[in-house]
């Protein structure tokens, strides 16, 4: 029975001694000022604050520890908010780029379809016969011997292996400056 009474006495004593006083606004203000100067508490400073504020040194140590944890959480929340805003901006930009890419894909498809259509139309039209350069070499000599200098004549038939008759005739007429019937 004696042990039972001793344990009850210890519980009563420990519950009385562990009760922390609430800090006054003035005490909190002084602790905040001290914390802003240095967020790590040296043992000497802890004892000074305990005497100055009339609270146990352990309560000051716990207040500092809690304050550091709150500050870290606030910092993490700010970092999270900043990252979240950057993510939202990146997602908005991604959606805009996807829309632009889709628009460009459609434009490319339309262009490819138009090119294919034009190629099909050209294939259906009769093509004029091709003339080889060797068969027109005598005509080329005549153009060179005309009053125009060779560097003034810029016809593709002087450089290509094959030529359409209409193009040759147009170049020949331009080089001679006259009409042949």
PDB file of N, CA, C and O in Angstrom, residues 108-181:
ATOM      1  N   UNK A 108      -0.184  21.722 -92.193  1.00  0.00           N
ATOM      2  CA  UNK A 108       0.713  20.859 -92.957  1.00  0.00           C
ATOM      3  C   UNK A 108      -0.087  19.838 -93.771  1.00  0.00           C
ATOM      4  O   UNK A 108       0.205  19.597 -94.943  1.00  0.00           O
ATOM      5  N   UNK A 109      -1.099  19.249 -93.145  1.00  0.00           N
ATOM      6  CA  UNK A 109      -1.933  18.285 -93.869  1.00  0.00           C
ATOM      7  C   UNK A 109      -2.620  18.939 -95.060  1.00  0.00           C
ATOM      8  O   UNK A 109      -2.690  18.360 -96.140  1.00  0.00           O
ATOM      9  N   UNK A 110      -3.141  20.161 -94.859  1.00  0.00           N
ATOM     10  CA  UNK A 110      -3.785  20.867 -95.964  1.00  0.00           C
ATOM     11  C   UNK A 110      -2.795  21.147 -97.080  1.00  0.00           C
ATOM     12  O   UNK A 110      -3.113  20.977 -98.269  1.00  0.00           O
ATOM     13  N   UNK A 111      -1.586  21.576 -96.714  1.00  0.00           N
ATOM     14  CA  UNK A 111      -0.555  21.865 -97.722  1.00  0.00           C
ATOM     15  C   UNK A 111      -0.161  20.597 -98.475  1.00  0.00           C
ATOM     16  O   UNK A 111      -0.015  20.614 -99.709  1.00  0.00           O
ATOM     17  N   UNK A 112       0.004  19.509 -97.748  1.00  0.00           N
ATOM     18  CA  UNK A 112       0.357  18.244 -98.404  1.00  0.00           C
ATOM     19  C   UNK A 112      -0.762  17.784 -99.332  1.00  0.00           C
ATOM     20  O   UNK A 112      -0.503  17.282-100.427  1.00  0.00           O
ATOM     21  N   UNK A 113      -1.995  17.956 -98.900  1.00  0.00           N
ATOM     22  CA  UNK A 113      -3.123  17.568 -99.753  1.00  0.00           C
ATOM     23  C   UNK A 113      -3.158  18.435-101.012  1.00  0.00           C
ATOM     24  O   UNK A 113      -3.430  17.933-102.111  1.00  0.00           O
ATOM     25  N   UNK A 114      -2.891  19.729-100.879  1.00  0.00           N
ATOM     26  CA  UNK A 114      -2.880  20.632-102.033  1.00  0.00           C
ATOM     27  C   UNK A 114      -1.752  20.271-102.993  1.00  0.00           C
ATOM     28  O   UNK A 114      -1.943  20.262-104.207  1.00  0.00           O
ATOM     29  N   UNK A 115      -0.577  19.960-102.448  1.00  0.00           N
ATOM     30  CA  UNK A 115       0.546  19.544-103.302  1.00  0.00           C
ATOM     31  C   UNK A 115       0.190  18.263-104.036  1.00  0.00           C
ATOM     32  O   UNK A 115       0.429  18.141-105.249  1.00  0.00           O
ATOM     33  N   UNK A 116      -0.391  17.310-103.340  1.00  0.00           N
ATOM     34  CA  UNK A 116      -0.782  16.048-103.969  1.00  0.00           C
ATOM     35  C   UNK A 116      -1.824  16.285-105.053  1.00  0.00           C
ATOM     36  O   UNK A 116      -1.735  15.724-106.145  1.00  0.00           O
ATOM     37  N   UNK A 117      -2.782  17.158-104.772  1.00  0.00           N
ATOM     38  CA  UNK A 117      -3.814  17.471-105.759  1.00  0.00           C
ATOM     39  C   UNK A 117      -3.185  18.103-107.002  1.00  0.00           C
ATOM     40  O   UNK A 117      -3.505  17.716-108.128  1.00  0.00           O
ATOM     41  N   UNK A 118      -2.254  19.034-106.811  1.00  0.00           N
ATOM     42  CA  UNK A 118      -1.611  19.684-107.954  1.00  0.00           C
ATOM     43  C   UNK A 118      -0.775  18.687-108.750  1.00  0.00           C
ATOM     44  O   UNK A 118      -0.736  18.753-109.981  1.00  0.00           O
ATOM     45  N   UNK A 119      -0.125  17.772-108.068  1.00  0.00           N
ATOM     46  CA  UNK A 119       0.659  16.750-108.764  1.00  0.00           C
ATOM     47  C   UNK A 119      -0.256  15.848-109.589  1.00  0.00           C
ATOM     48  O   UNK A 119       0.076  15.482-110.715  1.00  0.00           O
ATOM     49  N   UNK A 120      -1.411  15.503-109.039  1.00  0.00           N
ATOM     50  CA  UNK A 120      -2.349  14.662-109.770  1.00  0.00           C
ATOM     51  C   UNK A 120      -2.897  15.395-110.988  1.00  0.00           C
ATOM     52  O   UNK A 120      -3.061  14.803-112.051  1.00  0.00           O
ATOM     53  N   UNK A 121      -3.174  16.683-110.856  1.00  0.00           N
ATOM     54  CA  UNK A 121      -3.669  17.472-111.986  1.00  0.00           C
ATOM     55  C   UNK A 121      -2.602  17.543-113.062  1.00  0.00           C
ATOM     56  O   UNK A 121      -2.901  17.388-114.260  1.00  0.00           O
ATOM     57  N   UNK A 122      -1.353  17.757-112.677  1.00  0.00           N
ATOM     58  CA  UNK A 122      -0.270  17.823-113.652  1.00  0.00           C
ATOM     59  C   UNK A 122      -0.082  16.491-114.367  1.00  0.00           C
ATOM     60  O   UNK A 122       0.223  16.457-115.556  1.00  0.00           O
ATOM     61  N   UNK A 123      -0.264  15.404-113.659  1.00  0.00           N
ATOM     62  CA  UNK A 123      -0.098  14.086-114.280  1.00  0.00           C
ATOM     63  C   UNK A 123      -1.199  13.832-115.310  1.00  0.00           C
ATOM     64  O   UNK A 123      -0.980  13.121-116.286  1.00  0.00           O
ATOM     65  N   UNK A 124      -2.376  14.412-115.085  1.00  0.00           N
ATOM     66  CA  UNK A 124      -3.478  14.207-116.011  1.00  0.00           C
ATOM     67  C   UNK A 124      -3.351  15.080-117.258  1.00  0.00           C
ATOM     68  O   UNK A 124      -3.912  14.753-118.299  1.00  0.00           O
ATOM     69  N   UNK A 125      -2.618  16.188-117.182  1.00  0.00           N
ATOM     70  CA  UNK A 125      -2.450  17.069-118.335  1.00  0.00           C
ATOM     71  C   UNK A 125      -1.388  16.494-119.269  1.00  0.00           C
ATOM     72  O   UNK A 125      -0.392  15.958-118.822  1.00  0.00           O
ATOM     73  N   UNK A 126      -1.600  16.643-120.570  1.00  0.00           N
ATOM     74  CA  UNK A 126      -0.582  16.141-121.515  1.00  0.00           C
ATOM     75  C   UNK A 126       0.687  16.986-121.404  1.00  0.00           C
ATOM     76  O   UNK A 126       0.633  18.197-121.268  1.00  0.00           O
ATOM     77  N   UNK A 127       1.811  16.318-121.450  1.00  0.00           N
ATOM     78  CA  UNK A 127       3.100  16.983-121.321  1.00  0.00           C
ATOM     79  C   UNK A 127       3.699  17.201-122.714  1.00  0.00           C
ATOM     80  O   UNK A 127       3.640  16.317-123.572  1.00  0.00           O
ATOM     81  N   UNK A 128       4.288  18.361-122.952  1.00  0.00           N
ATOM     82  CA  UNK A 128       4.949  18.583-124.237  1.00  0.00           C
ATOM     83  C   UNK A 128       6.190  17.712-124.331  1.00  0.00           C
ATOM     84  O   UNK A 128       6.789  17.360-123.319  1.00  0.00           O
ATOM     85  N   UNK A 129       6.590  17.352-125.531  1.00  0.00           N
ATOM     86  CA  UNK A 129       7.770  16.491-125.691  1.00  0.00           C
ATOM     87  C   UNK A 129       9.045  17.228-125.268  1.00  0.00           C
ATOM     88  O   UNK A 129       9.133  18.442-125.376  1.00  0.00           O
ATOM     89  N   UNK A 130       9.981  16.444-124.806  1.00  0.00           N
ATOM     90  CA  UNK A 130      11.254  17.003-124.382  1.00  0.00           C
ATOM     91  C   UNK A 130      12.230  17.002-125.547  1.00  0.00           C
ATOM     92  O   UNK A 130      12.210  16.131-126.400  1.00  0.00           O
ATOM     93  N   UNK A 131      13.089  17.988-125.577  1.00  0.00           N
ATOM     94  CA  UNK A 131      14.088  18.102-126.627  1.00  0.00           C
ATOM     95  C   UNK A 131      15.449  17.994-125.967  1.00  0.00           C
ATOM     96  O   UNK A 131      15.704  18.646-124.972  1.00  0.00           O
ATOM     97  N   UNK A 132      16.337  17.173-126.501  1.00  0.00           N
ATOM     98  CA  UNK A 132      17.658  17.036-125.896  1.00  0.00           C
ATOM     99  C   UNK A 132      18.551  18.186-126.321  1.00  0.00           C
ATOM    100  O   UNK A 132      18.337  18.830-127.348  1.00  0.00           O
ATOM    101  N   UNK A 133      19.567  18.448-125.547  1.00  0.00           N
ATOM    102  CA  UNK A 133      20.483  19.552-125.816  1.00  0.00           C
ATOM    103  C   UNK A 133      21.246  19.316-127.108  1.00  0.00           C
ATOM    104  O   UNK A 133      21.510  20.244-127.866  1.00  0.00           O
ATOM    105  N   UNK A 134      21.562  18.071-127.418  1.00  0.00           N
ATOM    106  CA  UNK A 134      22.337  17.792-128.619  1.00  0.00           C
ATOM    107  C   UNK A 134      21.581  18.182-129.889  1.00  0.00           C
ATOM    108  O   UNK A 134      22.182  18.604-130.867  1.00  0.00           O
ATOM    109  N   UNK A 135      20.247  18.073-129.862  1.00  0.00           N
ATOM    110  CA  UNK A 135      19.488  18.410-131.073  1.00  0.00           C
ATOM    111  C   UNK A 135      19.358  19.906-131.264  1.00  0.00           C
ATOM    112  O   UNK A 135      18.991  20.344-132.343  1.00  0.00           O
ATOM    113  N   UNK A 136      19.653  20.678-130.233  1.00  0.00           N
ATOM    114  CA  UNK A 136      19.536  22.122-130.395  1.00  0.00           C
ATOM    115  C   UNK A 136      20.891  22.805-130.362  1.00  0.00           C
ATOM    116  O   UNK A 136      20.976  24.021-130.311  1.00  0.00           O
ATOM    117  N   UNK A 137      21.978  22.041-130.392  1.00  0.00           N
ATOM    118  CA  UNK A 137      23.303  22.646-130.281  1.00  0.00           C
ATOM    119  C   UNK A 137      23.582  23.594-131.440  1.00  0.00           C
ATOM    120  O   UNK A 137      24.247  24.604-131.264  1.00  0.00           O
ATOM    121  N   UNK A 138      23.078  23.284-132.626  1.00  0.00           N
ATOM    122  CA  UNK A 138      23.308  24.188-133.760  1.00  0.00           C
ATOM    123  C   UNK A 138      22.595  25.519-133.518  1.00  0.00           C
ATOM    124  O   UNK A 138      23.118  26.579-133.847  1.00  0.00           O
ATOM    125  N   UNK A 139      21.388  25.485-132.939  1.00  0.00           N
ATOM    126  CA  UNK A 139      20.672  26.710-132.615  1.00  0.00           C
ATOM    127  C   UNK A 139      21.413  27.507-131.535  1.00  0.00           C
ATOM    128  O   UNK A 139      21.401  28.724-131.550  1.00  0.00           O
ATOM    129  N   UNK A 140      22.044  26.812-130.633  1.00  0.00           N
ATOM    130  CA  UNK A 140      22.786  27.466-129.562  1.00  0.00           C
ATOM    131  C   UNK A 140      23.939  28.261-130.154  1.00  0.00           C
ATOM    132  O   UNK A 140      24.226  29.371-129.721  1.00  0.00           O
ATOM    133  N   UNK A 141      24.624  27.684-131.171  1.00  0.00           N
ATOM    134  CA  UNK A 141      25.720  28.400-131.823  1.00  0.00           C
ATOM    135  C   UNK A 141      25.229  29.670-132.497  1.00  0.00           C
ATOM    136  O   UNK A 141      25.922  30.692-132.489  1.00  0.00           O
ATOM    137  N   UNK A 142      24.039  29.602-133.096  1.00  0.00           N
ATOM    138  CA  UNK A 142      23.478  30.778-133.746  1.00  0.00           C
ATOM    139  C   UNK A 142      23.227  31.888-132.730  1.00  0.00           C
ATOM    140  O   UNK A 142      23.491  33.060-133.008  1.00  0.00           O
ATOM    141  N   UNK A 143      22.719  31.543-131.568  1.00  0.00           N
ATOM    142  CA  UNK A 143      22.453  32.548-130.536  1.00  0.00           C
ATOM    143  C   UNK A 143      23.764  33.156-130.072  1.00  0.00           C
ATOM    144  O   UNK A 143      23.879  34.369-129.909  1.00  0.00           O
ATOM    145  N   UNK A 144      24.803  32.340-129.912  1.00  0.00           N
ATOM    146  CA  UNK A 144      26.090  32.846-129.459  1.00  0.00           C
ATOM    147  C   UNK A 144      26.719  33.786-130.484  1.00  0.00           C
ATOM    148  O   UNK A 144      27.420  34.722-130.131  1.00  0.00           O
ATOM    149  N   UNK A 145      26.484  33.528-131.738  1.00  0.00           N
ATOM    150  CA  UNK A 145      27.082  34.365-132.765  1.00  0.00           C
ATOM    151  C   UNK A 145      26.284  35.635-133.021  1.00  0.00           C
ATOM    152  O   UNK A 145      26.704  36.478-133.798  1.00  0.00           O
ATOM    153  N   UNK A 146      25.125  35.786-132.354  1.00  0.00           N
ATOM    154  CA  UNK A 146      24.331  36.991-132.546  1.00  0.00           C
ATOM    155  C   UNK A 146      25.017  38.161-131.852  1.00  0.00           C
ATOM    156  O   UNK A 146      26.069  38.020-131.239  1.00  0.00           O
ATOM    157  N   UNK A 147      24.409  39.302-131.899  1.00  0.00           N
ATOM    158  CA  UNK A 147      25.009  40.511-131.343  1.00  0.00           C
ATOM    159  C   UNK A 147      25.025  40.518-129.818  1.00  0.00           C
ATOM    160  O   UNK A 147      25.711  41.325-129.225  1.00  0.00           O
ATOM    161  N   UNK A 148      24.292  39.625-129.161  1.00  0.00           N
ATOM    162  CA  UNK A 148      24.289  39.576-127.699  1.00  0.00           C
ATOM    163  C   UNK A 148      25.506  38.808-127.190  1.00  0.00           C
ATOM    164  O   UNK A 148      25.951  37.856-127.823  1.00  0.00           O
ATOM    165  N   UNK A 149      26.030  39.233-126.087  1.00  0.00           N
ATOM    166  CA  UNK A 149      27.119  38.472-125.461  1.00  0.00           C
ATOM    167  C   UNK A 149      26.531  37.292-124.715  1.00  0.00           C
ATOM    168  O   UNK A 149      25.396  37.320-124.269  1.00  0.00           O
ATOM    169  N   UNK A 150      27.363  36.291-124.534  1.00  0.00           N
ATOM    170  CA  UNK A 150      26.878  35.063-123.897  1.00  0.00           C
ATOM    171  C   UNK A 150      26.416  35.314-122.458  1.00  0.00           C
ATOM    172  O   UNK A 150      25.468  34.721-121.989  1.00  0.00           O
ATOM    173  N   UNK A 151      27.053  36.237-121.725  1.00  0.00           N
ATOM    174  CA  UNK A 151      26.661  36.484-120.348  1.00  0.00           C
ATOM    175  C   UNK A 151      25.340  37.248-120.253  1.00  0.00           C
ATOM    176  O   UNK A 151      24.745  37.328-119.211  1.00  0.00           O
ATOM    177  N   UNK A 152      24.845  37.802-121.379  1.00  0.00           N
ATOM    178  CA  UNK A 152      23.560  38.467-121.385  1.00  0.00           C
ATOM    179  C   UNK A 152      22.419  37.469-121.583  1.00  0.00           C
ATOM    180  O   UNK A 152      21.270  37.787-121.330  1.00  0.00           O
ATOM    181  N   UNK A 153      22.726  36.311-122.079  1.00  0.00           N
ATOM    182  CA  UNK A 153      21.716  35.288-122.329  1.00  0.00           C
ATOM    183  C   UNK A 153      21.684  34.371-121.117  1.00  0.00           C
ATOM    184  O   UNK A 153      22.676  33.773-120.763  1.00  0.00           O
ATOM    185  N   UNK A 154      20.516  34.273-120.517  1.00  0.00           N
ATOM    186  CA  UNK A 154      20.368  33.425-119.329  1.00  0.00           C
ATOM    187  C   UNK A 154      19.194  32.501-119.567  1.00  0.00           C
ATOM    188  O   UNK A 154      18.133  32.707-119.032  1.00  0.00           O
ATOM    189  N   UNK A 155      19.377  31.503-120.359  1.00  0.00           N
ATOM    190  CA  UNK A 155      18.321  30.539-120.658  1.00  0.00           C
ATOM    191  C   UNK A 155      18.705  29.204-120.058  1.00  0.00           C
ATOM    192  O   UNK A 155      19.853  28.790-120.127  1.00  0.00           O
ATOM    193  N   UNK A 156      17.712  28.536-119.511  1.00  0.00           N
ATOM    194  CA  UNK A 156      17.998  27.259-118.864  1.00  0.00           C
ATOM    195  C   UNK A 156      18.435  26.203-119.868  1.00  0.00           C
ATOM    196  O   UNK A 156      19.111  25.262-119.498  1.00  0.00           O
ATOM    197  N   UNK A 157      18.104  26.323-121.107  1.00  0.00           N
ATOM    198  CA  UNK A 157      18.472  25.309-122.082  1.00  0.00           C
ATOM    199  C   UNK A 157      19.963  25.273-122.330  1.00  0.00           C
ATOM    200  O   UNK A 157      20.472  24.316-122.882  1.00  0.00           O
ATOM    201  N   UNK A 158      20.711  26.302-121.918  1.00  0.00           N
ATOM    202  CA  UNK A 158      22.162  26.278-122.098  1.00  0.00           C
ATOM    203  C   UNK A 158      22.827  25.410-121.028  1.00  0.00           C
ATOM    204  O   UNK A 158      23.974  25.056-121.167  1.00  0.00           O
ATOM    205  N   UNK A 159      22.105  25.084-119.962  1.00  0.00           N
ATOM    206  CA  UNK A 159      22.702  24.355-118.845  1.00  0.00           C
ATOM    207  C   UNK A 159      22.026  23.022-118.561  1.00  0.00           C
ATOM    208  O   UNK A 159      22.639  22.180-117.935  1.00  0.00           O
ATOM    209  N   UNK A 160      20.811  22.818-118.976  1.00  0.00           N
ATOM    210  CA  UNK A 160      20.077  21.585-118.660  1.00  0.00           C
ATOM    211  C   UNK A 160      20.279  20.554-119.756  1.00  0.00           C
ATOM    212  O   UNK A 160      20.535  20.885-120.906  1.00  0.00           O
ATOM    213  N   UNK A 161      20.093  19.280-119.376  1.00  0.00           N
ATOM    214  CA  UNK A 161      20.213  18.188-120.324  1.00  0.00           C
ATOM    215  C   UNK A 161      18.963  18.040-121.197  1.00  0.00           C
ATOM    216  O   UNK A 161      19.040  17.607-122.323  1.00  0.00           O
ATOM    217  N   UNK A 162      17.809  18.354-120.663  1.00  0.00           N
ATOM    218  CA  UNK A 162      16.569  18.222-121.430  1.00  0.00           C
ATOM    219  C   UNK A 162      15.754  19.487-121.230  1.00  0.00           C
ATOM    220  O   UNK A 162      15.847  20.158-120.226  1.00  0.00           O
ATOM    221  N   UNK A 163      14.949  19.821-122.225  1.00  0.00           N
ATOM    222  CA  UNK A 163      14.221  21.076-122.186  1.00  0.00           C
ATOM    223  C   UNK A 163      12.909  20.925-122.916  1.00  0.00           C
ATOM    224  O   UNK A 163      12.833  20.269-123.937  1.00  0.00           O
ATOM    225  N   UNK A 164      11.898  21.589-122.437  1.00  0.00           N
ATOM    226  CA  UNK A 164      10.618  21.590-123.136  1.00  0.00           C
ATOM    227  C   UNK A 164      10.710  22.538-124.323  1.00  0.00           C
ATOM    228  O   UNK A 164      11.387  23.566-124.266  1.00  0.00           O
ATOM    229  N   UNK A 165      10.048  22.226-125.343  1.00  0.00           N
ATOM    230  CA  UNK A 165      10.133  22.990-126.583  1.00  0.00           C
ATOM    231  C   UNK A 165       9.694  24.430-126.378  1.00  0.00           C
ATOM    232  O   UNK A 165      10.357  25.363-126.839  1.00  0.00           O
ATOM    233  N   UNK A 166       8.623  24.635-125.634  1.00  0.00           N
ATOM    234  CA  UNK A 166       8.136  25.996-125.418  1.00  0.00           C
ATOM    235  C   UNK A 166       9.167  26.856-124.694  1.00  0.00           C
ATOM    236  O   UNK A 166       9.363  28.019-125.035  1.00  0.00           O
ATOM    237  N   UNK A 167       9.846  26.293-123.700  1.00  0.00           N
ATOM    238  CA  UNK A 167      10.838  27.051-122.968  1.00  0.00           C
ATOM    239  C   UNK A 167      12.011  27.407-123.879  1.00  0.00           C
ATOM    240  O   UNK A 167      12.512  28.526-123.832  1.00  0.00           O
ATOM    241  N   UNK A 168      12.452  26.435-124.669  1.00  0.00           N
ATOM    242  CA  UNK A 168      13.542  26.697-125.602  1.00  0.00           C
ATOM    243  C   UNK A 168      13.168  27.816-126.566  1.00  0.00           C
ATOM    244  O   UNK A 168      13.937  28.750-126.798  1.00  0.00           O
ATOM    245  N   UNK A 169      11.985  27.745-127.110  1.00  0.00           N
ATOM    246  CA  UNK A 169      11.550  28.751-128.071  1.00  0.00           C
ATOM    247  C   UNK A 169      11.485  30.132-127.432  1.00  0.00           C
ATOM    248  O   UNK A 169      11.959  31.121-128.005  1.00  0.00           O
ATOM    249  N   UNK A 170      10.948  30.207-126.202  1.00  0.00           N
ATOM    250  CA  UNK A 170      10.856  31.490-125.509  1.00  0.00           C
ATOM    251  C   UNK A 170      12.239  32.056-125.218  1.00  0.00           C
ATOM    252  O   UNK A 170      12.480  33.254-125.405  1.00  0.00           O
ATOM    253  N   UNK A 171      13.163  31.231-124.787  1.00  0.00           N
ATOM    254  CA  UNK A 171      14.516  31.699-124.528  1.00  0.00           C
ATOM    255  C   UNK A 171      15.203  32.134-125.813  1.00  0.00           C
ATOM    256  O   UNK A 171      15.910  33.136-125.852  1.00  0.00           O
ATOM    257  N   UNK A 172      15.014  31.360-126.844  1.00  0.00           N
ATOM    258  CA  UNK A 172      15.629  31.674-128.132  1.00  0.00           C
ATOM    259  C   UNK A 172      15.112  33.001-128.650  1.00  0.00           C
ATOM    260  O   UNK A 172      15.872  33.843-129.133  1.00  0.00           O
ATOM    261  N   UNK A 173      13.815  33.223-128.542  1.00  0.00           N
ATOM    262  CA  UNK A 173      13.216  34.465-129.031  1.00  0.00           C
ATOM    263  C   UNK A 173      13.715  35.657-128.195  1.00  0.00           C
ATOM    264  O   UNK A 173      14.000  36.719-128.742  1.00  0.00           O
ATOM    265  N   UNK A 174      13.855  35.471-126.904  1.00  0.00           N
ATOM    266  CA  UNK A 174      14.321  36.562-126.053  1.00  0.00           C
ATOM    267  C   UNK A 174      15.767  36.896-126.348  1.00  0.00           C
ATOM    268  O   UNK A 174      16.170  38.055-126.349  1.00  0.00           O
ATOM    269  N   UNK A 175      16.590  35.885-126.604  1.00  0.00           N
ATOM    270  CA  UNK A 175      18.001  36.108-126.873  1.00  0.00           C
ATOM    271  C   UNK A 175      18.192  36.845-128.208  1.00  0.00           C
ATOM    272  O   UNK A 175      19.069  37.692-128.335  1.00  0.00           O
ATOM    273  N   UNK A 176      17.385  36.520-129.205  1.00  0.00           N
ATOM    274  CA  UNK A 176      17.538  37.143-130.518  1.00  0.00           C
ATOM    275  C   UNK A 176      16.757  38.458-130.612  1.00  0.00           C
ATOM    276  O   UNK A 176      17.033  39.261-131.498  1.00  0.00           O
ATOM    277  N   UNK A 177      15.818  38.641-129.761  1.00  0.00           N
ATOM    278  CA  UNK A 177      15.020  39.850-129.804  1.00  0.00           C
ATOM    279  C   UNK A 177      14.148  39.956-131.034  1.00  0.00           C
ATOM    280  O   UNK A 177      13.771  41.046-131.448  1.00  0.00           O
ATOM    281  N   UNK A 178      13.825  38.865-131.623  1.00  0.00           N
ATOM    282  CA  UNK A 178      12.974  38.900-132.820  1.00  0.00           C
ATOM    283  C   UNK A 178      12.009  37.740-132.808  1.00  0.00           C
ATOM    284  O   UNK A 178      12.151  36.824-132.037  1.00  0.00           O
ATOM    285  N   UNK A 179      11.032  37.777-133.722  1.00  0.00           N
ATOM    286  CA  UNK A 179      10.043  36.703-133.808  1.00  0.00           C
ATOM    287  C   UNK A 179      10.318  35.883-135.054  1.00  0.00           C
ATOM    288  O   UNK A 179      10.489  36.417-136.142  1.00  0.00           O
ATOM    289  N   UNK A 180      10.357  34.590-134.904  1.00  0.00           N
ATOM    290  CA  UNK A 180      10.471  33.670-136.028  1.00  0.00           C
ATOM    291  C   UNK A 180       9.140  32.973-136.214  1.00  0.00           C
ATOM    292  O   UNK A 180       8.534  32.520-135.287  1.00  0.00           O
ATOM    293  N   UNK A 181       8.716  32.884-137.426  1.00  0.00           N
ATOM    294  CA  UNK A 181       7.458  32.210-137.710  1.00  0.00           C
ATOM    295  C   UNK A 181       7.702  30.947-138.464  1.00  0.00           C
ATOM    296  O   UNK A 181       8.434  30.748-139.276  1.00  0.00           O
TER     297      UNK A 181
END
